[in-house]
PDB file of C-alpha atoms and ligand atoms in Angstrom:
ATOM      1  CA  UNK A   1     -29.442  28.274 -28.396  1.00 42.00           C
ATOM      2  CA  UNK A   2     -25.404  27.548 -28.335  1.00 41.00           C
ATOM      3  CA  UNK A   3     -23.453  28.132 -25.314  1.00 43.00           C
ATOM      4  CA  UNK A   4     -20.513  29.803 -25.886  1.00 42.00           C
ATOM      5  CA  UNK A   5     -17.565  27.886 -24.011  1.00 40.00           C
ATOM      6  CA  UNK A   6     -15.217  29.903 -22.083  1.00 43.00           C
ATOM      7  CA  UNK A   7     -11.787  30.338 -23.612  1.00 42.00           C
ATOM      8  CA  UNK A   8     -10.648  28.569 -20.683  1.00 46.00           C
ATOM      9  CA  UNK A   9     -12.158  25.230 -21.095  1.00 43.00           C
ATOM     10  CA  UNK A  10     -10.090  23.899 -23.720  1.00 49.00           C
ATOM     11  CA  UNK A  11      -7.254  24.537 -22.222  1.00 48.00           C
ATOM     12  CA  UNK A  12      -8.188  22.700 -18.626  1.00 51.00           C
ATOM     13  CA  UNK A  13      -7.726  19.164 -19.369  1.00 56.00           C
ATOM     14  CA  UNK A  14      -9.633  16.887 -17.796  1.00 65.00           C
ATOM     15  CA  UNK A  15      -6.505  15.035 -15.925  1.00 79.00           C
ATOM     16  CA  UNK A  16      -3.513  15.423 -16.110  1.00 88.00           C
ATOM     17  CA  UNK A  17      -1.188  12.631 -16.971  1.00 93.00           C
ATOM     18  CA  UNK A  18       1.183  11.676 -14.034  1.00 95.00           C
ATOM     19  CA  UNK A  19       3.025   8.829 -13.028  1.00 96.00           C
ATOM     20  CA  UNK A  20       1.336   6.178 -10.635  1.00 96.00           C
ATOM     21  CA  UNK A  21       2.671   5.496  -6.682  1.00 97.00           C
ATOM     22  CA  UNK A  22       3.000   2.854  -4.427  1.00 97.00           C
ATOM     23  CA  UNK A  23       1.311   2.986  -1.272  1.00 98.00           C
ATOM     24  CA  UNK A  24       2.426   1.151   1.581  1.00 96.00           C
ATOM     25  CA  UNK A  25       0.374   0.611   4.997  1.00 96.00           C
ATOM     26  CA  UNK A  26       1.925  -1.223   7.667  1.00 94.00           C
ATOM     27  CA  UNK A  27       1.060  -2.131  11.135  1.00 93.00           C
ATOM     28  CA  UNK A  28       0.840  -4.378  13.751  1.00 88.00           C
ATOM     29  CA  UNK A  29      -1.763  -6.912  12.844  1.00 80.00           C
ATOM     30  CA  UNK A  30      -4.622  -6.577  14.687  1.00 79.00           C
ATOM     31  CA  UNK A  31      -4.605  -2.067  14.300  1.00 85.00           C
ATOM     32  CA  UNK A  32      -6.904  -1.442  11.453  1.00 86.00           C
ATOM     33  CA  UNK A  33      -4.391  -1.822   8.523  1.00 89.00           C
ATOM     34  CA  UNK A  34      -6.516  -4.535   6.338  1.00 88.00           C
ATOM     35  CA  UNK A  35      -9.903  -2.477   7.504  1.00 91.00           C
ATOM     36  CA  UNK A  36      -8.327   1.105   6.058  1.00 94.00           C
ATOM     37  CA  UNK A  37      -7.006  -0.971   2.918  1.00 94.00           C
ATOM     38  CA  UNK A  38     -10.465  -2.349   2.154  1.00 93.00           C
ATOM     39  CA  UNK A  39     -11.924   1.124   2.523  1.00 95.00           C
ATOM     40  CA  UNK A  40      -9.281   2.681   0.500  1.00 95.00           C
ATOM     41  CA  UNK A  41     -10.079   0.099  -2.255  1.00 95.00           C
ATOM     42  CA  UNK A  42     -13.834   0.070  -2.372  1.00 95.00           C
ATOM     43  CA  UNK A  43     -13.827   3.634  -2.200  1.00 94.00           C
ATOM     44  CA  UNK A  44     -10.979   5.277  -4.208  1.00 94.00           C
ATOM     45  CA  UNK A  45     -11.621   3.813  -7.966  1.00 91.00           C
ATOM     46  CA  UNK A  46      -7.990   4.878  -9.064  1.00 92.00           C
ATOM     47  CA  UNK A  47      -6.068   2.779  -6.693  1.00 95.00           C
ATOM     48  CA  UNK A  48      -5.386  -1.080  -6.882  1.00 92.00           C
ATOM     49  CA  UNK A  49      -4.390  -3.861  -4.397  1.00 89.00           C
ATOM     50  CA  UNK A  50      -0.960  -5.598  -4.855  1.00 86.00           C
ATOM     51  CA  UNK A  51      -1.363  -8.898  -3.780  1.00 86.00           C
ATOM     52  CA  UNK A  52       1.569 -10.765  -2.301  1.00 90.00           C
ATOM     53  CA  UNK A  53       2.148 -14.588  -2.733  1.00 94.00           C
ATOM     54  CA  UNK A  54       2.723 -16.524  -0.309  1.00 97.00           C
ATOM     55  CA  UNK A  55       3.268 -19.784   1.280  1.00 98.00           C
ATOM     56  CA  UNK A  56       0.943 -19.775   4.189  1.00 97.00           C
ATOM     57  CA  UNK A  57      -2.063 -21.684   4.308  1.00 97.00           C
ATOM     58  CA  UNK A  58      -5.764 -20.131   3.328  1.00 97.00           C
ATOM     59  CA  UNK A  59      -7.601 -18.442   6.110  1.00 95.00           C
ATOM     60  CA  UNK A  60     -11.194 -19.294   6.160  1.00 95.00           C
ATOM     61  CA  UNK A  61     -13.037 -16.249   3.535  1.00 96.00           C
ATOM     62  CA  UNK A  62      -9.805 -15.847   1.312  1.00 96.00           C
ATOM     63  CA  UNK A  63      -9.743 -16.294  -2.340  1.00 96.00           C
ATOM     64  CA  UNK A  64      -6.597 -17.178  -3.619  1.00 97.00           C
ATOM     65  CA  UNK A  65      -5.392 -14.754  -6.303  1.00 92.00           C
ATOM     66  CA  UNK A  66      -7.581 -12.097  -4.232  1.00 89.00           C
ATOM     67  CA  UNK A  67      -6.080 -11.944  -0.908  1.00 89.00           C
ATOM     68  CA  UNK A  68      -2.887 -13.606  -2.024  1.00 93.00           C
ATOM     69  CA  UNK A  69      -1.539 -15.729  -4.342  1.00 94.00           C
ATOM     70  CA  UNK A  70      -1.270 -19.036  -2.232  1.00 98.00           C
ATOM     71  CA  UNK A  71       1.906 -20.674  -3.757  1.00 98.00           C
ATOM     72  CA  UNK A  72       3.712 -24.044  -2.636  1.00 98.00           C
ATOM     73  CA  UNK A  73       7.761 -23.012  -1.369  1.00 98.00           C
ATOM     74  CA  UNK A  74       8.891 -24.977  -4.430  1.00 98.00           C
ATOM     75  CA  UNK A  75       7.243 -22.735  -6.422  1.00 97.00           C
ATOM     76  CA  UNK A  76       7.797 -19.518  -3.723  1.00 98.00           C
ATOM     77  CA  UNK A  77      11.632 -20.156  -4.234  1.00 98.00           C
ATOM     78  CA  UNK A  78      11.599 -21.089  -8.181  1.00 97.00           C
ATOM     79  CA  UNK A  79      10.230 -17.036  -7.909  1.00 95.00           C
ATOM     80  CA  UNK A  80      12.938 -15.433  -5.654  1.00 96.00           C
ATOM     81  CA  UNK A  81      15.365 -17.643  -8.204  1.00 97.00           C
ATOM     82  CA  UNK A  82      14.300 -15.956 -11.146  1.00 94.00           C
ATOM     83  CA  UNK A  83      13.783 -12.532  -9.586  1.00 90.00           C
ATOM     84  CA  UNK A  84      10.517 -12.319  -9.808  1.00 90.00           C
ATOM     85  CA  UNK A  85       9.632 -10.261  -6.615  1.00 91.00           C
ATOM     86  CA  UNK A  86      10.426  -6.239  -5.474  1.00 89.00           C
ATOM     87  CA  UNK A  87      10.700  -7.673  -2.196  1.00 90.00           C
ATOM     88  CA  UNK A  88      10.182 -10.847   0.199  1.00 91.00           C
ATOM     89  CA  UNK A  89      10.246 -11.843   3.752  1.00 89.00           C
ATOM     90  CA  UNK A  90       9.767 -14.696   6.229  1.00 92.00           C
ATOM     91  CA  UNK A  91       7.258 -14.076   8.697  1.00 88.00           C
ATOM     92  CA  UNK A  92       5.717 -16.676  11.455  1.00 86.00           C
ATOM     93  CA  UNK A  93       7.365 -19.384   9.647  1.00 94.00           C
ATOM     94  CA  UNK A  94       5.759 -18.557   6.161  1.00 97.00           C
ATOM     95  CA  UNK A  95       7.491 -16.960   3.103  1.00 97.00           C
ATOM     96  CA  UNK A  96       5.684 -13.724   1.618  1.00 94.00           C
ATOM     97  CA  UNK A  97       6.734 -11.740  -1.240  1.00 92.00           C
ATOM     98  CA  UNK A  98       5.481  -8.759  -3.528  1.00 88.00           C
ATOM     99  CA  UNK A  99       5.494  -9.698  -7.375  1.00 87.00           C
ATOM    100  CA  UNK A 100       6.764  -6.660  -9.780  1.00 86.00           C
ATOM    101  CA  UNK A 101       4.310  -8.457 -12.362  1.00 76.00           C
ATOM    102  CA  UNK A 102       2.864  -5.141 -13.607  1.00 74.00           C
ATOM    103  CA  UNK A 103       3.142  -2.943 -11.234  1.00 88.00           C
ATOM    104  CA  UNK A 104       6.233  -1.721 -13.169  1.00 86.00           C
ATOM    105  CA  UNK A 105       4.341  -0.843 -15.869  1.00 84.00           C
ATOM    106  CA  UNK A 106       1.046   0.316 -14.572  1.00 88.00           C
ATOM    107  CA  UNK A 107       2.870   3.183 -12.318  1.00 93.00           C
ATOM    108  CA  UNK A 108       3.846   4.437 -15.784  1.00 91.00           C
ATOM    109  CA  UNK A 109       0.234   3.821 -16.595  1.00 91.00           C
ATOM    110  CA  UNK A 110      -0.720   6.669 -13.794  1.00 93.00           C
ATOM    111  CA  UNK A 111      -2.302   3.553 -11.271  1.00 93.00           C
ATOM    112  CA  UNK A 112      -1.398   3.708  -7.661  1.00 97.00           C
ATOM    113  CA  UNK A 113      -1.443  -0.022  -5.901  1.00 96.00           C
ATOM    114  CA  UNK A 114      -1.936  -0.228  -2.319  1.00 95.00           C
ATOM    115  CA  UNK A 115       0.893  -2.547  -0.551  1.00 92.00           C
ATOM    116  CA  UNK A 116      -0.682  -4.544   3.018  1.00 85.00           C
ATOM    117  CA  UNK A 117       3.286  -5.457   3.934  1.00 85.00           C
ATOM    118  CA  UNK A 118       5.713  -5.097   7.131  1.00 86.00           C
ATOM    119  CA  UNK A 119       8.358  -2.710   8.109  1.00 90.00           C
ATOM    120  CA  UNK A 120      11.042  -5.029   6.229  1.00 87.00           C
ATOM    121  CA  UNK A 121       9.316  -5.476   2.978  1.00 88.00           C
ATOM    122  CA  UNK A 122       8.220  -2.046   3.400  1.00 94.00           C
ATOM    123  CA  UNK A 123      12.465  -1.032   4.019  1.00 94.00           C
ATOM    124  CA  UNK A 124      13.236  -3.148   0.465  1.00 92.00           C
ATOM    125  CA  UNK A 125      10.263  -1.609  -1.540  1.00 93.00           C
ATOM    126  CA  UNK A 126      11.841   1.991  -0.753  1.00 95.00           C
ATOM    127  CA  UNK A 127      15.299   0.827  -1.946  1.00 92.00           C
ATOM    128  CA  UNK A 128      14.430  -0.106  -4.962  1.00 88.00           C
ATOM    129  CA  UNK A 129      11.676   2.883  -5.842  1.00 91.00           C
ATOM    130  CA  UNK A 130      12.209   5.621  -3.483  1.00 94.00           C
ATOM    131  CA  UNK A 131      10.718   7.886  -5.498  1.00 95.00           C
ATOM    132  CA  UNK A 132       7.575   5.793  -6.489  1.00 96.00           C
ATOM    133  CA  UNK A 133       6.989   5.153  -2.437  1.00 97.00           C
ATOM    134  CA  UNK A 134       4.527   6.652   0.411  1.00 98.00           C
ATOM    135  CA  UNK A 135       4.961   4.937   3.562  1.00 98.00           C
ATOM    136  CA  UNK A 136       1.963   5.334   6.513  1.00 98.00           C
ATOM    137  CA  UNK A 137       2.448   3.439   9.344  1.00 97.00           C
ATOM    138  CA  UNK A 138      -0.954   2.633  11.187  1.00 96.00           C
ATOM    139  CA  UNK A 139      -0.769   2.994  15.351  1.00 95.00           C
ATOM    140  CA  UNK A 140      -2.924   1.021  17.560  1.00 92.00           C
ATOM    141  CA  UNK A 141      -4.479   3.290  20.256  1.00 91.00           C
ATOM    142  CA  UNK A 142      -2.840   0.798  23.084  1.00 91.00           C
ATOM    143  CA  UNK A 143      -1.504  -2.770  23.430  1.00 91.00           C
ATOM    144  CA  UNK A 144      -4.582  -3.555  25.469  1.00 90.00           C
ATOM    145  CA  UNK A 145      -6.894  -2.577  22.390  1.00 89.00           C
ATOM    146  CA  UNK A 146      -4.594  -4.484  20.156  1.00 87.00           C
ATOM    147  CA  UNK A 147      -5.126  -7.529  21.900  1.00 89.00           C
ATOM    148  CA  UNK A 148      -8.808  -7.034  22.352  1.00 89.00           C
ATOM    149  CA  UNK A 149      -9.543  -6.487  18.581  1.00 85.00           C
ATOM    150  CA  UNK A 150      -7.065  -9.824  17.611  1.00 84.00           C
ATOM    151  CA  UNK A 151      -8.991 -11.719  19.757  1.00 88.00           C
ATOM    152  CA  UNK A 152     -12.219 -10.436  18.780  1.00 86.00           C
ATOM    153  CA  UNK A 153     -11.274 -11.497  14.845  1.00 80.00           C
ATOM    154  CA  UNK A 154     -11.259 -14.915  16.060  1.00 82.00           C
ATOM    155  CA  UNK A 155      -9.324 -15.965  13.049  1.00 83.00           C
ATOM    156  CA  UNK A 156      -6.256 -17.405  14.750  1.00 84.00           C
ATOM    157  CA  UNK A 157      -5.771 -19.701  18.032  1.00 88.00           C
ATOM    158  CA  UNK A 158      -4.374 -18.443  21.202  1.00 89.00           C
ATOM    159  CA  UNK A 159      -0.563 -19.308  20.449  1.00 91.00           C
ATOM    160  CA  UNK A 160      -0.697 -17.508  17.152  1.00 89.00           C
ATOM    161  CA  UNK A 161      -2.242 -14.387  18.971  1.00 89.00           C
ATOM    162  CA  UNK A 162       0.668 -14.517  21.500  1.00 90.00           C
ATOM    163  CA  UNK A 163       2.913 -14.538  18.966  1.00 89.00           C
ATOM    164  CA  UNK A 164       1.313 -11.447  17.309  1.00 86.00           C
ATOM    165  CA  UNK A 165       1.410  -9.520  20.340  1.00 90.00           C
ATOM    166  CA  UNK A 166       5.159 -10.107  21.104  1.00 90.00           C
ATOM    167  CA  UNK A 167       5.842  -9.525  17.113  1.00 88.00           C
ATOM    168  CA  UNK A 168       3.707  -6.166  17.448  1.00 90.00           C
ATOM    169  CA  UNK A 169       5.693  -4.481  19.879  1.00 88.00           C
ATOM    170  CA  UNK A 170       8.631  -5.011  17.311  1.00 91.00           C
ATOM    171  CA  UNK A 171       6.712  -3.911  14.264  1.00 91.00           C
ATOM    172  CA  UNK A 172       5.631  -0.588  16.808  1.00 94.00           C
ATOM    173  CA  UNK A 173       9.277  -0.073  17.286  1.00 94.00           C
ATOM    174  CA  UNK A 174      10.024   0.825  13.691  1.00 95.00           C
ATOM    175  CA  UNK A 175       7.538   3.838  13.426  1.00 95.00           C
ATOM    176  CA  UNK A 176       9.982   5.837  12.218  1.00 95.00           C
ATOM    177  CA  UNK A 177      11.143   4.176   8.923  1.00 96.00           C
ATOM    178  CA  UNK A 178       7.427   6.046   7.804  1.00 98.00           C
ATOM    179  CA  UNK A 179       6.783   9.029   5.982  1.00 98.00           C
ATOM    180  CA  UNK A 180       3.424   9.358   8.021  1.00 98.00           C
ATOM    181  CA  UNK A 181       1.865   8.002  10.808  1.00 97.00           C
ATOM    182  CA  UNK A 182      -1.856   7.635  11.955  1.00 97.00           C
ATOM    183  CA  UNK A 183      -3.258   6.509  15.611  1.00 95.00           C
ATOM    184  CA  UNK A 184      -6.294   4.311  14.736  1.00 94.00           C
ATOM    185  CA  UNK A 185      -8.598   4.791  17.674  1.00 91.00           C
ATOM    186  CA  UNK A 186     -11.664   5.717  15.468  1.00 93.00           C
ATOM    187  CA  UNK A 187     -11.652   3.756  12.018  1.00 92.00           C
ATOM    188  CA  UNK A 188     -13.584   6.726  10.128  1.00 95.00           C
ATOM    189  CA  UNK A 189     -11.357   9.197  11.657  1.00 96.00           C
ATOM    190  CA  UNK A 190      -8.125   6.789  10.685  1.00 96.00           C
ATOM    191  CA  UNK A 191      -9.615   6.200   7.192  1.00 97.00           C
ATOM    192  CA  UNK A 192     -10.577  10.186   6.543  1.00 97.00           C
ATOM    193  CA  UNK A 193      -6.722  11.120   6.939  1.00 98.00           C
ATOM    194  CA  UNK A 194      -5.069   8.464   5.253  1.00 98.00           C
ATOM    195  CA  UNK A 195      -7.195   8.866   2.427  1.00 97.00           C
ATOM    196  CA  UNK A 196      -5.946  12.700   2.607  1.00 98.00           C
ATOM    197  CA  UNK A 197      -2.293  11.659   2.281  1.00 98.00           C
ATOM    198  CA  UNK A 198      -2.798   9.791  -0.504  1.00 98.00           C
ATOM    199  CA  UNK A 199      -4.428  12.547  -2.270  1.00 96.00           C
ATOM    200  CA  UNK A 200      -1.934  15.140  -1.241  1.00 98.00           C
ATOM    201  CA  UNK A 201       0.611  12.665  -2.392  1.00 98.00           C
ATOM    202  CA  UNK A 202      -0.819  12.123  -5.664  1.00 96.00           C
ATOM    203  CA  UNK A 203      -0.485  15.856  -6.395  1.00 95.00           C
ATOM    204  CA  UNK A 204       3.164  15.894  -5.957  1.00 96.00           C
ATOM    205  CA  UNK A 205       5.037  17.940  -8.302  1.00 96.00           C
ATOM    206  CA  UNK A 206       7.331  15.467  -9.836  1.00 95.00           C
ATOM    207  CA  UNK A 207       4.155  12.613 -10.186  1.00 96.00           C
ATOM    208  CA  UNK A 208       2.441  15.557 -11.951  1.00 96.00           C
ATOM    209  CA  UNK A 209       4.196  14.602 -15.569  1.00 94.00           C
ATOM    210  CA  UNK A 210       1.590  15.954 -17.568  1.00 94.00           C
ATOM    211  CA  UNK A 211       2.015  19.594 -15.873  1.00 94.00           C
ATOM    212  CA  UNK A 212       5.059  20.285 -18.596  1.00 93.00           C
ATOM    213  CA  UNK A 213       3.155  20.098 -21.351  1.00 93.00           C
ATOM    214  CA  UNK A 214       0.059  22.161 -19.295  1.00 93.00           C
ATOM    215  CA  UNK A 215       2.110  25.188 -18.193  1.00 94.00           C
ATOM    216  CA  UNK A 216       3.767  25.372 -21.317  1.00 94.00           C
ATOM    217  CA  UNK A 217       0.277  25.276 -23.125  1.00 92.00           C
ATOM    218  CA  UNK A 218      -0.746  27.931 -20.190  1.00 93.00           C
ATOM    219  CA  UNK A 219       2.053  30.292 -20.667  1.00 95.00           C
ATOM    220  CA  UNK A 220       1.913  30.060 -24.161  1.00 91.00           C
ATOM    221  CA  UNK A 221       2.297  33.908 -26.168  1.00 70.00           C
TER     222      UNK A 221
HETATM  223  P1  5GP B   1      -1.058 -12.450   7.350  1.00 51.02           P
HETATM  224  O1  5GP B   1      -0.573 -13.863   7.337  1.00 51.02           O
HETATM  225  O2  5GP B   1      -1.724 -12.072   8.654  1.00 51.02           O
HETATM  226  O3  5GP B   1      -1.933 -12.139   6.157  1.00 51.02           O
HETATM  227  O4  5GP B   1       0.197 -11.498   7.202  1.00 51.02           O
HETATM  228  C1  5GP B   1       1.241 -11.640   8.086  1.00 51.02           C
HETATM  229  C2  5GP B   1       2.255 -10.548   7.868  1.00 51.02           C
HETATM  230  O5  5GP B   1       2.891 -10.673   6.592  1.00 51.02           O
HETATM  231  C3  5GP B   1       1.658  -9.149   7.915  1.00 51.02           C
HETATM  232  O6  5GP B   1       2.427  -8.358   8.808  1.00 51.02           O
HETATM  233  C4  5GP B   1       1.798  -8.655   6.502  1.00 51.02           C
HETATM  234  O7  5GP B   1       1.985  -7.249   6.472  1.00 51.02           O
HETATM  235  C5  5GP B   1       3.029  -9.393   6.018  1.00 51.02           C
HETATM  236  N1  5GP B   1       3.054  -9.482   4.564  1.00 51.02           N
HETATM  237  C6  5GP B   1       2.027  -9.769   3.722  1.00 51.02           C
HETATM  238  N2  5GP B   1       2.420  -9.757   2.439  1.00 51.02           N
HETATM  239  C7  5GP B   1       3.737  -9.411   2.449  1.00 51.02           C
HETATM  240  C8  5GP B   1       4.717  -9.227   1.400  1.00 51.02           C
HETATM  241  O8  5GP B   1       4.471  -9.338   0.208  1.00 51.02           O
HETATM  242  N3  5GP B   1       5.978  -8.904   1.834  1.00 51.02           N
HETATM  243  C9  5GP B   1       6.296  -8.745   3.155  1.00 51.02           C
HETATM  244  N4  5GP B   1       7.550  -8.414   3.444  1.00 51.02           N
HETATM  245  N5  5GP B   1       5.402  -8.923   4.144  1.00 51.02           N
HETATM  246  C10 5GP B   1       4.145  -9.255   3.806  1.00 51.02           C
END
């Protein structure tokens, strides 16, 4: 027997085009921002990471070209020379950048990339593609916790932990440069509502480019 298909159905497309977005998490190190990202990423199959270069050395568990492209400064400043990066910052002595590569053209593409960078990267990435931009800033429930969880990483020695903790309370202070803001004191709970924003975001209006051609297809006669 053949199923007759609704009028309906070949009209509802099955997505929509629209036009891809960069998504930005910042935080202190130490609040959850690398945990959310990782979640984000394993669980949300149309966004991608952007991974920085930079000049710092490997941490025990990276890959390079995974968690960053590990890059000599020769070669670090032969890449700011020929423009080669959105954006770029020196932070605890080390140079870190974000490569347009092809994140110019995959936004056209309709793919989102997730960006792991700091207030200032996070200030240069929004001048040069407001538009394209969704900034979430990630809160640590106290300074107390923050500490307690760096520690408990027990990736970095005791200096480098100090120097964290004194850089954090800067990094808090610029909260406001963010569209949103989320208090991690339960990582689910974090996760659950940035993952909303990023869906709300993605139904924007203006990302929503195939919706022209849809209502005028909708409308039509
Ligand atoms: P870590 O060395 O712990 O991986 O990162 C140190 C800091 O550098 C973090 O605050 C991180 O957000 C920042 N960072 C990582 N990649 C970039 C980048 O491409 N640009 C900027 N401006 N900051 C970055």
């Amino acid at each position: 027997m053949v199923h007759e298909v609704p009028a309906s159905a070949d009209t509802l497309p099955d997505t929509l085009h629209r036009r891809g977005l960069m998504f930005i998490l910042s935080s202190p190190s130490g609040a959850g921002k690398t945990t959310i990202a990782k979640k984000l990423l394993g669980e949300d199959r149309e966004l991608e990471v952007s991974v920085s270069a930079t000049t710092r050395p490997m941490r025990a568990g990276e890959v390079d070209g995974k968690d960053y492209h590990f890059v000599s400064q020769a070669e670090f400043d032969r890449m700011v020379e020929d423009n080669e990066f959105f954006e770029w910052a020196r932070v605890f002595g080390h140079s870190y950048g974000t490569p347009k590569g092809q994140i110019r053209a995959g936004l056209k593409q309709g793919r989102d990339y997730l960006f792991d960078i700091d207030w200032q990267g996070t200030q240069q990435l929004y001048q040069k593609a407001e538009r394209d931009v969704v900034r979430v800033f990630i809160l640590p429930p106290s300074l107390e916790e923050l500490n307690r969880r760096l520690v408990g990483r027990g990736t970095d020695s005791a200096d480098v932990i100090a120097a964290r903790m004194a850089r954090a309370q800067a990094e808090i202070s610029h909260w406001d440069g963010y569209d949103y803001v989320v208090i991690n004191d339960e990582v689910e709970s974090c996760f659950a509502k940035v993952h909303q924003i990023l869906e709300a975001e993605r139904m924007r209006r203006t990302r929503q480019t195939g919706l022209i051609d849809f209502v005028r297809e909708l409308t039509r006669g």
